[in-house]
PDB file of C-alpha atoms in Angstrom:
ATOM      1  CA  MET A   1     105.482  68.649  49.420  1.00 76.00           C
ATOM      2  CA  GLN A   2     109.074  68.109  50.543  1.00 88.00           C
ATOM      3  CA  ASP A   3     110.066  68.177  54.231  1.00 93.00           C
ATOM      4  CA  LEU A   4     112.304  71.047  55.343  1.00 95.00           C
ATOM      5  CA  GLN A   5     115.618  69.843  56.750  1.00 96.00           C
ATOM      6  CA  ILE A   6     117.080  71.307  59.939  1.00 96.00           C
ATOM      7  CA  ASP A   7     120.455  71.831  58.239  1.00 96.00           C
ATOM      8  CA  TRP A   8     118.813  73.862  55.476  1.00 96.00           C
ATOM      9  CA  LEU A   9     117.100  76.091  57.995  1.00 96.00           C
ATOM     10  CA  LYS A  10     120.305  76.525  60.030  1.00 94.00           C
ATOM     11  CA  CYS A  11     122.171  77.714  56.937  1.00 95.00           C
ATOM     12  CA  PHE A  12     119.320  80.022  55.941  1.00 94.00           C
ATOM     13  CA  VAL A  13     119.157  81.701  59.364  1.00 90.00           C
ATOM     14  CA  ALA A  14     122.954  81.969  59.573  1.00 87.00           C
ATOM     15  CA  VAL A  15     123.100  83.783  56.221  1.00 90.00           C
ATOM     16  CA  VAL A  16     120.346  86.175  57.316  1.00 86.00           C
ATOM     17  CA  ASP A  17     122.034  86.877  60.654  1.00 79.00           C
ATOM     18  CA  THR A  18     125.542  87.368  59.263  1.00 79.00           C
ATOM     19  CA  GLY A  19     124.565  88.995  55.969  1.00 80.00           C
ATOM     20  CA  SER A  20     126.664  86.809  53.655  1.00 85.00           C
ATOM     21  CA  LEU A  21     127.524  83.247  52.680  1.00 89.00           C
ATOM     22  CA  SER A  22     131.178  83.667  53.634  1.00 87.00           C
ATOM     23  CA  LYS A  23     130.354  84.869  57.148  1.00 83.00           C
ATOM     24  CA  ALA A  24     127.661  82.222  57.628  1.00 87.00           C
ATOM     25  CA  ALA A  25     129.928  79.307  56.691  1.00 90.00           C
ATOM     26  CA  PRO A  26     131.976  79.170  59.934  1.00 85.00           C
ATOM     27  CA  GLU A  27     128.808  79.670  61.993  1.00 80.00           C
ATOM     28  CA  VAL A  28     127.385  76.380  60.700  1.00 88.00           C
ATOM     29  CA  HIS A  29     130.761  74.642  60.303  1.00 88.00           C
ATOM     30  CA  ARG A  30     130.440  74.249  56.531  1.00 93.00           C
ATOM     31  CA  SER A  31     132.213  75.582  53.468  1.00 95.00           C
ATOM     32  CA  GLN A  32     130.763  78.559  51.617  1.00 93.00           C
ATOM     33  CA  SER A  33     129.834  76.355  48.666  1.00 94.00           C
ATOM     34  CA  ALA A  34     128.062  73.889  50.991  1.00 95.00           C
ATOM     35  CA  VAL A  35     126.020  76.711  52.524  1.00 95.00           C
ATOM     36  CA  SER A  36     125.048  77.881  49.045  1.00 94.00           C
ATOM     37  CA  MET A  37     123.959  74.344  48.147  1.00 96.00           C
ATOM     38  CA  GLN A  38     121.838  74.042  51.305  1.00 96.00           C
ATOM     39  CA  LEU A  39     120.054  77.281  50.434  1.00 96.00           C
ATOM     40  CA  LYS A  40     119.368  76.061  46.905  1.00 95.00           C
ATOM     41  CA  LYS A  41     117.856  72.859  48.309  1.00 96.00           C
ATOM     42  CA  LEU A  42     115.649  74.882  50.658  1.00 96.00           C
ATOM     43  CA  GLU A  43     114.447  77.155  47.870  1.00 96.00           C
ATOM     44  CA  ALA A  44     113.793  74.141  45.633  1.00 95.00           C
ATOM     45  CA  ALA A  45     111.775  72.435  48.354  1.00 96.00           C
ATOM     46  CA  LEU A  46     109.610  75.529  48.804  1.00 96.00           C
ATOM     47  CA  GLY A  47     109.539  76.540  45.157  1.00 95.00           C
ATOM     48  CA  ARG A  48     110.302  80.120  46.208  1.00 94.00           C
ATOM     49  CA  GLN A  49     113.291  82.466  46.082  1.00 95.00           C
ATOM     50  CA  LEU A  50     114.278  83.391  49.626  1.00 95.00           C
ATOM     51  CA  LEU A  51     117.365  85.583  49.203  1.00 93.00           C
ATOM     52  CA  VAL A  52     118.749  88.007  46.648  1.00 90.00           C
ATOM     53  CA  ARG A  53     122.194  89.541  46.694  1.00 79.00           C
ATOM     54  CA  ASP A  54     122.670  93.315  46.499  1.00 69.00           C
ATOM     55  CA  ALA A  55     125.947  95.242  46.369  1.00 58.00           C
ATOM     56  CA  ARG A  56     126.910  94.360  49.940  1.00 65.00           C
ATOM     57  CA  GLN A  57     124.983  91.395  51.321  1.00 71.00           C
ATOM     58  CA  GLN A  58     122.196  88.865  51.045  1.00 79.00           C
ATOM     59  CA  GLN A  59     118.717  90.397  51.335  1.00 84.00           C
ATOM     60  CA  LEU A  60     115.478  88.610  52.149  1.00 91.00           C
ATOM     61  CA  THR A  61     112.669  88.433  49.631  1.00 93.00           C
ATOM     62  CA  ALA A  62     109.060  88.711  50.820  1.00 93.00           C
ATOM     63  CA  ASP A  63     108.894  84.897  50.975  1.00 95.00           C
ATOM     64  CA  GLY A  64     112.167  84.837  52.877  1.00 94.00           C
ATOM     65  CA  GLN A  65     110.714  87.211  55.441  1.00 92.00           C
ATOM     66  CA  VAL A  66     107.814  84.845  56.004  1.00 94.00           C
ATOM     67  CA  LEU A  67     110.045  81.783  56.342  1.00 95.00           C
ATOM     68  CA  LEU A  68     112.476  83.466  58.748  1.00 91.00           C
ATOM     69  CA  GLY A  69     109.972  83.594  61.614  1.00 89.00           C
ATOM     70  CA  TYR A  70     109.055  79.941  61.161  1.00 93.00           C
ATOM     71  CA  ALA A  71     112.705  78.906  60.824  1.00 93.00           C
ATOM     72  CA  ARG A  72     113.718  80.587  64.079  1.00 88.00           C
ATOM     73  CA  ARG A  73     110.852  78.940  65.951  1.00 89.00           C
ATOM     74  CA  ILE A  74     111.630  75.508  64.485  1.00 94.00           C
ATOM     75  CA  LEU A  75     115.324  75.799  65.362  1.00 90.00           C
ATOM     76  CA  ASP A  76     114.537  76.994  68.896  1.00 83.00           C
ATOM     77  CA  LEU A  77     112.237  74.011  69.480  1.00 88.00           C
ATOM     78  CA  HIS A  78     114.812  71.673  67.969  1.00 89.00           C
ATOM     79  CA  SER A  79     117.462  73.045  70.321  1.00 81.00           C
ATOM     80  CA  ASP A  80     115.136  72.744  73.324  1.00 78.00           C
ATOM     81  CA  ALA A  81     114.390  69.108  72.447  1.00 83.00           C
ATOM     82  CA  GLN A  82     118.095  68.279  72.146  1.00 79.00           C
ATOM     83  CA  ASN A  83     118.893  69.982  75.446  1.00 74.00           C
ATOM     84  CA  ALA A  84     116.072  68.124  77.205  1.00 73.00           C
ATOM     85  CA  PHE A  85     117.641  64.756  76.414  1.00 77.00           C
ATOM     86  CA  HIS A  86     121.301  65.380  75.757  1.00 68.00           C
ATOM     87  CA  GLY A  87     122.150  68.839  77.048  1.00 61.00           C
ATOM     88  CA  ASP A  88     124.591  69.257  79.905  1.00 62.00           C
ATOM     89  CA  GLU A  89     123.315  71.563  82.612  1.00 77.00           C
ATOM     90  CA  LEU A  90     125.281  74.774  82.332  1.00 84.00           C
ATOM     91  CA  THR A  91     126.664  76.436  85.431  1.00 90.00           C
ATOM     92  CA  GLY A  92     128.872  79.432  85.968  1.00 93.00           C
ATOM     93  CA  ARG A  93     128.634  83.200  85.905  1.00 95.00           C
ATOM     94  CA  ILE A  94     128.163  85.774  83.152  1.00 97.00           C
ATOM     95  CA  ARG A  95     129.118  89.407  83.675  1.00 97.00           C
ATOM     96  CA  LEU A  96     126.748  91.432  81.504  1.00 98.00           C
ATOM     97  CA  GLY A  97     126.555  95.184  80.918  1.00 97.00           C
ATOM     98  CA  VAL A  98     123.726  97.279  79.460  1.00 96.00           C
ATOM     99  CA  PRO A  99     122.636 100.943  79.540  1.00 93.00           C
ATOM    100  CA  ASP A 100     119.429 101.749  81.443  1.00 90.00           C
ATOM    101  CA  ASP A 101     117.493 102.605  78.294  1.00 89.00           C
ATOM    102  CA  TYR A 102     118.071  99.195  76.679  1.00 93.00           C
ATOM    103  CA  ALA A 103     117.651  97.046  79.791  1.00 90.00           C
ATOM    104  CA  ALA A 104     113.878  96.868  80.146  1.00 84.00           C
ATOM    105  CA  ARG A 105     112.908  97.068  76.479  1.00 88.00           C
ATOM    106  CA  TYR A 106     115.426  94.683  74.955  1.00 92.00           C
ATOM    107  CA  LEU A 107     117.313  92.748  77.604  1.00 91.00           C
ATOM    108  CA  THR A 108     114.402  91.574  79.793  1.00 88.00           C
ATOM    109  CA  PRO A 109     112.807  89.228  77.205  1.00 85.00           C
ATOM    110  CA  VAL A 110     116.199  87.709  76.396  1.00 90.00           C
ATOM    111  CA  LEU A 111     117.020  87.042  80.045  1.00 91.00           C
ATOM    112  CA  LYS A 112     113.614  85.447  80.596  1.00 86.00           C
ATOM    113  CA  ARG A 113     114.268  82.955  77.795  1.00 82.00           C
ATOM    114  CA  PHE A 114     117.799  82.311  79.006  1.00 87.00           C
ATOM    115  CA  ALA A 115     116.691  81.680  82.607  1.00 86.00           C
ATOM    116  CA  LEU A 116     114.132  79.100  81.471  1.00 77.00           C
ATOM    117  CA  ARG A 117     116.849  77.118  79.713  1.00 80.00           C
ATOM    118  CA  TYR A 118     119.851  77.716  81.966  1.00 85.00           C
ATOM    119  CA  GLY A 119     118.556  78.509  85.437  1.00 83.00           C
ATOM    120  CA  ALA A 120     121.800  77.390  87.110  1.00 88.00           C
ATOM    121  CA  VAL A 121     123.842  80.139  85.412  1.00 92.00           C
ATOM    122  CA  GLU A 122     124.373  83.265  87.517  1.00 95.00           C
ATOM    123  CA  ILE A 123     124.126  86.591  85.687  1.00 96.00           C
ATOM    124  CA  GLU A 124     125.821  89.639  87.153  1.00 96.00           C
ATOM    125  CA  LEU A 125     124.234  92.710  85.553  1.00 96.00           C
ATOM    126  CA  ASP A 126     125.802  96.185  85.466  1.00 95.00           C
ATOM    127  CA  CYS A 127     123.756  99.140  84.166  1.00 93.00           C
ATOM    128  CA  GLU A 128     126.015 101.939  82.909  1.00 91.00           C
ATOM    129  CA  GLN A 129     126.375 104.138  79.857  1.00 90.00           C
ATOM    130  CA  SER A 130     127.842 102.564  76.726  1.00 92.00           C
ATOM    131  CA  THR A 131     130.922 104.778  76.980  1.00 89.00           C
ATOM    132  CA  SER A 132     131.712 103.131  80.332  1.00 91.00           C
ATOM    133  CA  LEU A 133     130.805  99.580  79.307  1.00 94.00           C
ATOM    134  CA  ILE A 134     132.903  99.352  76.146  1.00 92.00           C
ATOM    135  CA  PRO A 135     136.257  99.909  77.944  1.00 94.00           C
ATOM    136  CA  ARG A 136     135.234  97.306  80.532  1.00 96.00           C
ATOM    137  CA  ILE A 137     134.739  94.770  77.734  1.00 95.00           C
ATOM    138  CA  ASP A 138     138.229  95.617  76.437  1.00 92.00           C
ATOM    139  CA  GLN A 139     139.678  95.136  79.926  1.00 95.00           C
ATOM    140  CA  GLY A 140     137.887  91.832  80.469  1.00 95.00           C
ATOM    141  CA  ASP A 141     135.821  93.152  83.395  1.00 96.00           C
ATOM    142  CA  LEU A 142     132.654  92.172  81.507  1.00 97.00           C
ATOM    143  CA  ASP A 143     131.899  89.164  79.334  1.00 97.00           C
ATOM    144  CA  LEU A 144     129.134  90.734  77.227  1.00 97.00           C
ATOM    145  CA  ALA A 145     127.649  94.192  76.767  1.00 97.00           C
ATOM    146  CA  LEU A 146     124.609  95.413  74.851  1.00 96.00           C
ATOM    147  CA  VAL A 147     125.624  98.936  73.863  1.00 95.00           C
ATOM    148  CA  SER A 148     125.352 101.808  71.437  1.00 92.00           C
ATOM    149  CA  ARG A 149     128.219 101.006  69.091  1.00 87.00           C
ATOM    150  CA  ASP A 150     131.080 103.471  68.888  1.00 75.00           C
ATOM    151  CA  HIS A 151     132.650 104.578  65.637  1.00 68.00           C
ATOM    152  CA  SER A 152     135.146 101.714  65.548  1.00 66.00           C
ATOM    153  CA  ARG A 153     132.460  99.469  63.973  1.00 69.00           C
ATOM    154  CA  ARG A 154     133.280  96.679  66.406  1.00 80.00           C
ATOM    155  CA  GLY A 155     130.905  94.187  67.936  1.00 87.00           C
ATOM    156  CA  THR A 156     127.962  92.452  66.264  1.00 88.00           C
ATOM    157  CA  LEU A 157     125.392  94.934  64.991  1.00 89.00           C
ATOM    158  CA  LEU A 158     121.851  94.020  66.040  1.00 90.00           C
ATOM    159  CA  PHE A 159     119.639  96.936  64.963  1.00 90.00           C
ATOM    160  CA  ARG A 160     119.413 100.706  64.730  1.00 91.00           C
ATOM    161  CA  GLU A 161     117.539 102.491  67.508  1.00 93.00           C
ATOM    162  CA  PRO A 162     115.799 105.793  66.604  1.00 94.00           C
ATOM    163  CA  MET A 163     116.684 108.899  68.612  1.00 96.00           C
ATOM    164  CA  VAL A 164     114.058 111.513  69.467  1.00 97.00           C
ATOM    165  CA  TRP A 165     113.816 114.982  70.936  1.00 97.00           C
ATOM    166  CA  VAL A 166     111.563 115.020  74.007  1.00 97.00           C
ATOM    167  CA  GLY A 167     109.977 117.835  76.005  1.00 97.00           C
ATOM    168  CA  SER A 168     107.305 118.284  78.630  1.00 96.00           C
ATOM    169  CA  PRO A 169     103.859 119.092  77.188  1.00 95.00           C
ATOM    170  CA  GLN A 170     103.398 121.481  80.145  1.00 95.00           C
ATOM    171  CA  PHE A 171     106.269 123.743  79.105  1.00 95.00           C
ATOM    172  CA  ASP A 172     107.160 125.247  75.732  1.00 94.00           C
ATOM    173  CA  VAL A 173     110.882 124.943  76.376  1.00 95.00           C
ATOM    174  CA  TRP A 174     111.523 124.383  72.677  1.00 96.00           C
ATOM    175  CA  ARG A 175     110.581 128.035  71.995  1.00 95.00           C
ATOM    176  CA  ARG A 176     113.411 129.434  74.116  1.00 96.00           C
ATOM    177  CA  ASP A 177     116.476 130.991  72.554  1.00 93.00           C
ATOM    178  CA  PRO A 178     119.094 129.740  73.092  1.00 96.00           C
ATOM    179  CA  LEU A 179     117.539 126.295  73.440  1.00 97.00           C
ATOM    180  CA  PRO A 180     118.214 124.729  76.875  1.00 97.00           C
ATOM    181  CA  ILE A 181     119.200 121.076  76.565  1.00 97.00           C
ATOM    182  CA  ALA A 182     119.869 118.261  79.009  1.00 96.00           C
ATOM    183  CA  THR A 183     122.649 115.888  77.965  1.00 93.00           C
ATOM    184  CA  TYR A 184     124.615 112.887  79.025  1.00 89.00           C
ATOM    185  CA  GLU A 185     128.371 113.066  79.667  1.00 83.00           C
ATOM    186  CA  SER A 186     130.637 114.778  77.130  1.00 81.00           C
ATOM    187  CA  THR A 187     131.704 111.514  75.469  1.00 83.00           C
ATOM    188  CA  SER A 188     128.118 110.311  74.981  1.00 87.00           C
ATOM    189  CA  GLN A 189     126.969 109.610  71.431  1.00 87.00           C
ATOM    190  CA  ALA A 190     123.503 110.944  72.314  1.00 90.00           C
ATOM    191  CA  ARG A 191     125.071 114.264  73.267  1.00 92.00           C
ATOM    192  CA  ARG A 192     127.110 114.411  70.063  1.00 92.00           C
ATOM    193  CA  CYS A 193     123.992 113.503  68.092  1.00 93.00           C
ATOM    194  CA  ALA A 194     121.983 116.365  69.648  1.00 95.00           C
ATOM    195  CA  ILE A 195     124.691 118.983  69.192  1.00 95.00           C
ATOM    196  CA  HIS A 196     125.375 117.893  65.611  1.00 94.00           C
ATOM    197  CA  SER A 197     121.684 118.236  64.728  1.00 95.00           C
ATOM    198  CA  LEU A 198     121.495 121.712  66.258  1.00 96.00           C
ATOM    199  CA  ALA A 199     124.701 122.767  64.496  1.00 95.00           C
ATOM    200  CA  LEU A 200     123.269 121.724  61.128  1.00 94.00           C
ATOM    201  CA  GLN A 201     120.243 123.910  61.855  1.00 92.00           C
ATOM    202  CA  GLY A 202     122.388 126.790  63.019  1.00 93.00           C
ATOM    203  CA  ARG A 203     120.328 126.920  66.206  1.00 94.00           C
ATOM    204  CA  ASP A 204     121.777 128.397  69.384  1.00 96.00           C
ATOM    205  CA  TYR A 205     121.696 126.217  72.478  1.00 96.00           C
ATOM    206  CA  ARG A 206     123.109 125.934  75.959  1.00 96.00           C
ATOM    207  CA  VAL A 207     123.652 122.846  78.079  1.00 95.00           C
ATOM    208  CA  VAL A 208     121.832 123.432  81.352  1.00 95.00           C
ATOM    209  CA  TYR A 209     121.908 119.903  82.767  1.00 94.00           C
ATOM    210  CA  ASN A 210     124.448 117.053  82.657  1.00 91.00           C
ATOM    211  CA  SER A 211     123.765 113.554  83.929  1.00 86.00           C
ATOM    212  CA  SER A 212     124.814 110.012  83.041  1.00 85.00           C
ATOM    213  CA  SER A 213     121.457 108.804  84.377  1.00 88.00           C
ATOM    214  CA  LEU A 214     118.378 108.244  82.222  1.00 91.00           C
ATOM    215  CA  ALA A 215     116.214 109.088  85.227  1.00 92.00           C
ATOM    216  CA  GLY A 216     118.080 112.377  85.562  1.00 92.00           C
ATOM    217  CA  GLN A 217     117.474 113.249  81.905  1.00 94.00           C
ATOM    218  CA  ILE A 218     113.760 112.556  82.273  1.00 95.00           C
ATOM    219  CA  ALA A 219     113.555 114.595  85.482  1.00 95.00           C
ATOM    220  CA  ALA A 220     115.152 117.586  83.760  1.00 96.00           C
ATOM    221  CA  VAL A 221     112.583 117.413  80.959  1.00 97.00           C
ATOM    222  CA  GLU A 222     109.610 116.860  83.286  1.00 96.00           C
ATOM    223  CA  SER A 223     110.546 119.925  85.340  1.00 96.00           C
ATOM    224  CA  GLY A 224     110.619 122.172  82.283  1.00 96.00           C
ATOM    225  CA  LEU A 225     114.335 122.757  82.684  1.00 96.00           C
ATOM    226  CA  ALA A 226     115.312 121.572  79.215  1.00 97.00           C
ATOM    227  CA  VAL A 227     114.596 119.367  76.221  1.00 97.00           C
ATOM    228  CA  ALA A 228     116.639 116.189  75.764  1.00 97.00           C
ATOM    229  CA  VAL A 229     117.574 113.562  73.224  1.00 96.00           C
ATOM    230  CA  LEU A 230     116.623 110.007  74.221  1.00 95.00           C
ATOM    231  CA  THR A 231     116.450 106.651  72.542  1.00 94.00           C
ATOM    232  CA  ARG A 232     112.913 106.060  71.302  1.00 94.00           C
ATOM    233  CA  CYS A 233     112.552 102.935  73.434  1.00 92.00           C
ATOM    234  CA  SER A 234     113.256 104.896  76.632  1.00 92.00           C
ATOM    235  CA  ALA A 235     111.052 107.945  75.981  1.00 94.00           C
ATOM    236  CA  PRO A 236     108.148 107.892  78.501  1.00 94.00           C
ATOM    237  CA  GLU A 237     104.667 108.190  77.016  1.00 93.00           C
ATOM    238  CA  HIS A 238     103.864 111.272  79.102  1.00 95.00           C
ATOM    239  CA  LEU A 239     106.633 113.263  77.412  1.00 96.00           C
ATOM    240  CA  GLU A 240     106.102 114.913  74.041  1.00 96.00           C
ATOM    241  CA  ILE A 241     108.086 113.842  70.995  1.00 96.00           C
ATOM    242  CA  LEU A 242     109.390 117.010  69.345  1.00 97.00           C
ATOM    243  CA  GLY A 243     110.226 117.480  65.686  1.00 94.00           C
ATOM    244  CA  ALA A 244     110.319 119.849  62.736  1.00 94.00           C
ATOM    245  CA  GLU A 245     107.137 121.614  63.839  1.00 94.00           C
ATOM    246  CA  HIS A 246     109.002 122.572  67.021  1.00 94.00           C
ATOM    247  CA  GLY A 247     112.030 123.817  65.140  1.00 93.00           C
ATOM    248  CA  LEU A 248     114.108 120.711  65.870  1.00 95.00           C
ATOM    249  CA  GLY A 249     115.893 118.743  63.193  1.00 94.00           C
ATOM    250  CA  PRO A 250     116.270 114.988  62.584  1.00 95.00           C
ATOM    251  CA  LEU A 251     118.643 112.818  64.604  1.00 95.00           C
ATOM    252  CA  GLU A 252     120.887 109.975  63.501  1.00 93.00           C
ATOM    253  CA  PRO A 253     119.878 106.577  64.967  1.00 93.00           C
ATOM    254  CA  MET A 254     122.082 104.647  67.351  1.00 92.00           C
ATOM    255  CA  GLU A 255     123.690 101.420  66.197  1.00 91.00           C
ATOM    256  CA  VAL A 256     122.976  98.861  68.918  1.00 93.00           C
ATOM    257  CA  ALA A 257     125.497  96.034  69.082  1.00 93.00           C
ATOM    258  CA  VAL A 258     126.594  93.235  71.374  1.00 94.00           C
ATOM    259  CA  TYR A 259     130.261  93.284  72.397  1.00 95.00           C
ATOM    260  CA  ARG A 260     132.093  90.233  73.719  1.00 95.00           C
ATOM    261  CA  SER A 261     135.381  90.211  75.607  1.00 95.00           C
ATOM    262  CA  ARG A 262     138.283  88.106  74.424  1.00 92.00           C
ATOM    263  CA  ALA A 263     138.561  86.584  77.900  1.00 92.00           C
ATOM    264  CA  SER A 264     135.071  85.057  77.610  1.00 94.00           C
ATOM    265  CA  HIS A 265     135.853  82.889  74.580  1.00 90.00           C
ATOM    266  CA  GLY A 266     135.551  79.226  75.490  1.00 88.00           C
ATOM    267  CA  SER A 267     132.840  79.869  78.077  1.00 93.00           C
ATOM    268  CA  LYS A 268     129.763  77.773  77.228  1.00 91.00           C
ATOM    269  CA  PRO A 269     127.339  79.948  79.267  1.00 94.00           C
ATOM    270  CA  VAL A 270     128.597  83.071  77.497  1.00 95.00           C
ATOM    271  CA  ASP A 271     128.343  81.278  74.146  1.00 93.00           C
ATOM    272  CA  GLN A 272     124.677  80.528  74.793  1.00 90.00           C
ATOM    273  CA  LEU A 273     123.702  84.029  75.951  1.00 95.00           C
ATOM    274  CA  TYR A 274     125.693  85.672  73.154  1.00 94.00           C
ATOM    275  CA  GLY A 275     123.912  83.529  70.575  1.00 89.00           C
ATOM    276  CA  LEU A 276     120.511  84.165  72.150  1.00 89.00           C
ATOM    277  CA  LEU A 277     121.054  87.946  72.114  1.00 92.00           C
ATOM    278  CA  ILE A 278     121.850  87.818  68.408  1.00 89.00           C
ATOM    279  CA  LYS A 279     118.971  85.484  67.517  1.00 82.00           C
ATOM    280  CA  THR A 280     116.434  87.458  69.534  1.00 85.00           C
ATOM    281  CA  LEU A 281     117.448  91.036  68.792  1.00 88.00           C
ATOM    282  CA  ARG A 282     119.046  91.026  65.377  1.00 80.00           C
ATOM    283  CA  ARG A 283     116.836  92.627  62.745  1.00 63.00           C
ATOM    284  CA  VAL A 284     116.703  91.823  59.065  1.00 44.00           C
ATOM    285  CA  ALA A 285     118.974  93.649  56.612  1.00 36.00           C
ATOM    286  CA  VAL A 286     121.428  95.209  59.071  1.00 39.00           C
ATOM    287  CA  SER A 287     124.996  95.681  57.951  1.00 35.00           C
TER     288      SER A 287
END
C-alpha cells in the first residue's frame, strides 16, 4: 500500500473545488500538465479512478467522493501542524457581509473554525440583503460577502440553495384569490423568483407586504397576512412548506457565492477566510 502524498491531495482538492485542471493549476502553483500527473499518481496509488471529465468540468466518481472527505481533513490537519510551528500570527480586520438567512446556517461554523486558528483577527460583520452587499464589495466597503449571486455570474460559486413557499399552518392563505404575498425589496432575486413562478402558473397575486428583513417576512406569514418565498435554510420549522398540492409552482434555487473586493487582495487575513469559506461551503459538482 503506497502512502498518499500531500501534494497529490492538494491537486485533487483544487481540481474538485475549481472544476478543471486549468483553473486548479494556479491554485497549487503548478502547470496544468503537472496537476494532471499528480492526479494520475494519486489514482495509481489507490488503484481507483477518482475523476471523470464531462462536457464542462471534472466530476467525482463514487471513489472520489469518498476520498474527498478524507483529503480535506488531512490537508486541514497538515495546515494546522504547519501553523503551530511556523505560522505567523495573523492580525488585522476583515469586513464581511452576509444576508440574515445565510448567517446562522452557513457562516457560523466557518467563523468558529477561523476564530480557533486566527483569534487575533477582528471581523466586522454586516448583515444586509445581497442586493445591498454586492455594490459594497464593488466600492471596496467590504472585503468579502457571502451572497445570492446576481446574473453577472461573478464571484466564486459555492452551492445552490433551494427556495420554498411558506405559509402558516393556522391560515389557509394559499387559497385566496388573488394570492397575497410578502416580498423583499423590488430588486431582490427572491421576489423575482416568486413572481416568475406565479406568472408561469398564470396565477393572480398581490403584494401586501414589503420588507428587507427576514424577521419581517416571517412575521407576515405567521400573522396570516401572506405567503412568502424564503431560502430553505431560513424557513422556520413551525411554518408550513407549500407546494403543488397548494397550487404553488416550483422555484428556481439561489446560487450562493462568495465575492471578494479588489481592494482586499494582498491581505493575508482575507486570504485565509476566503479560502476557508470555499473549502467549508463549496459543494461537489458546482459550475
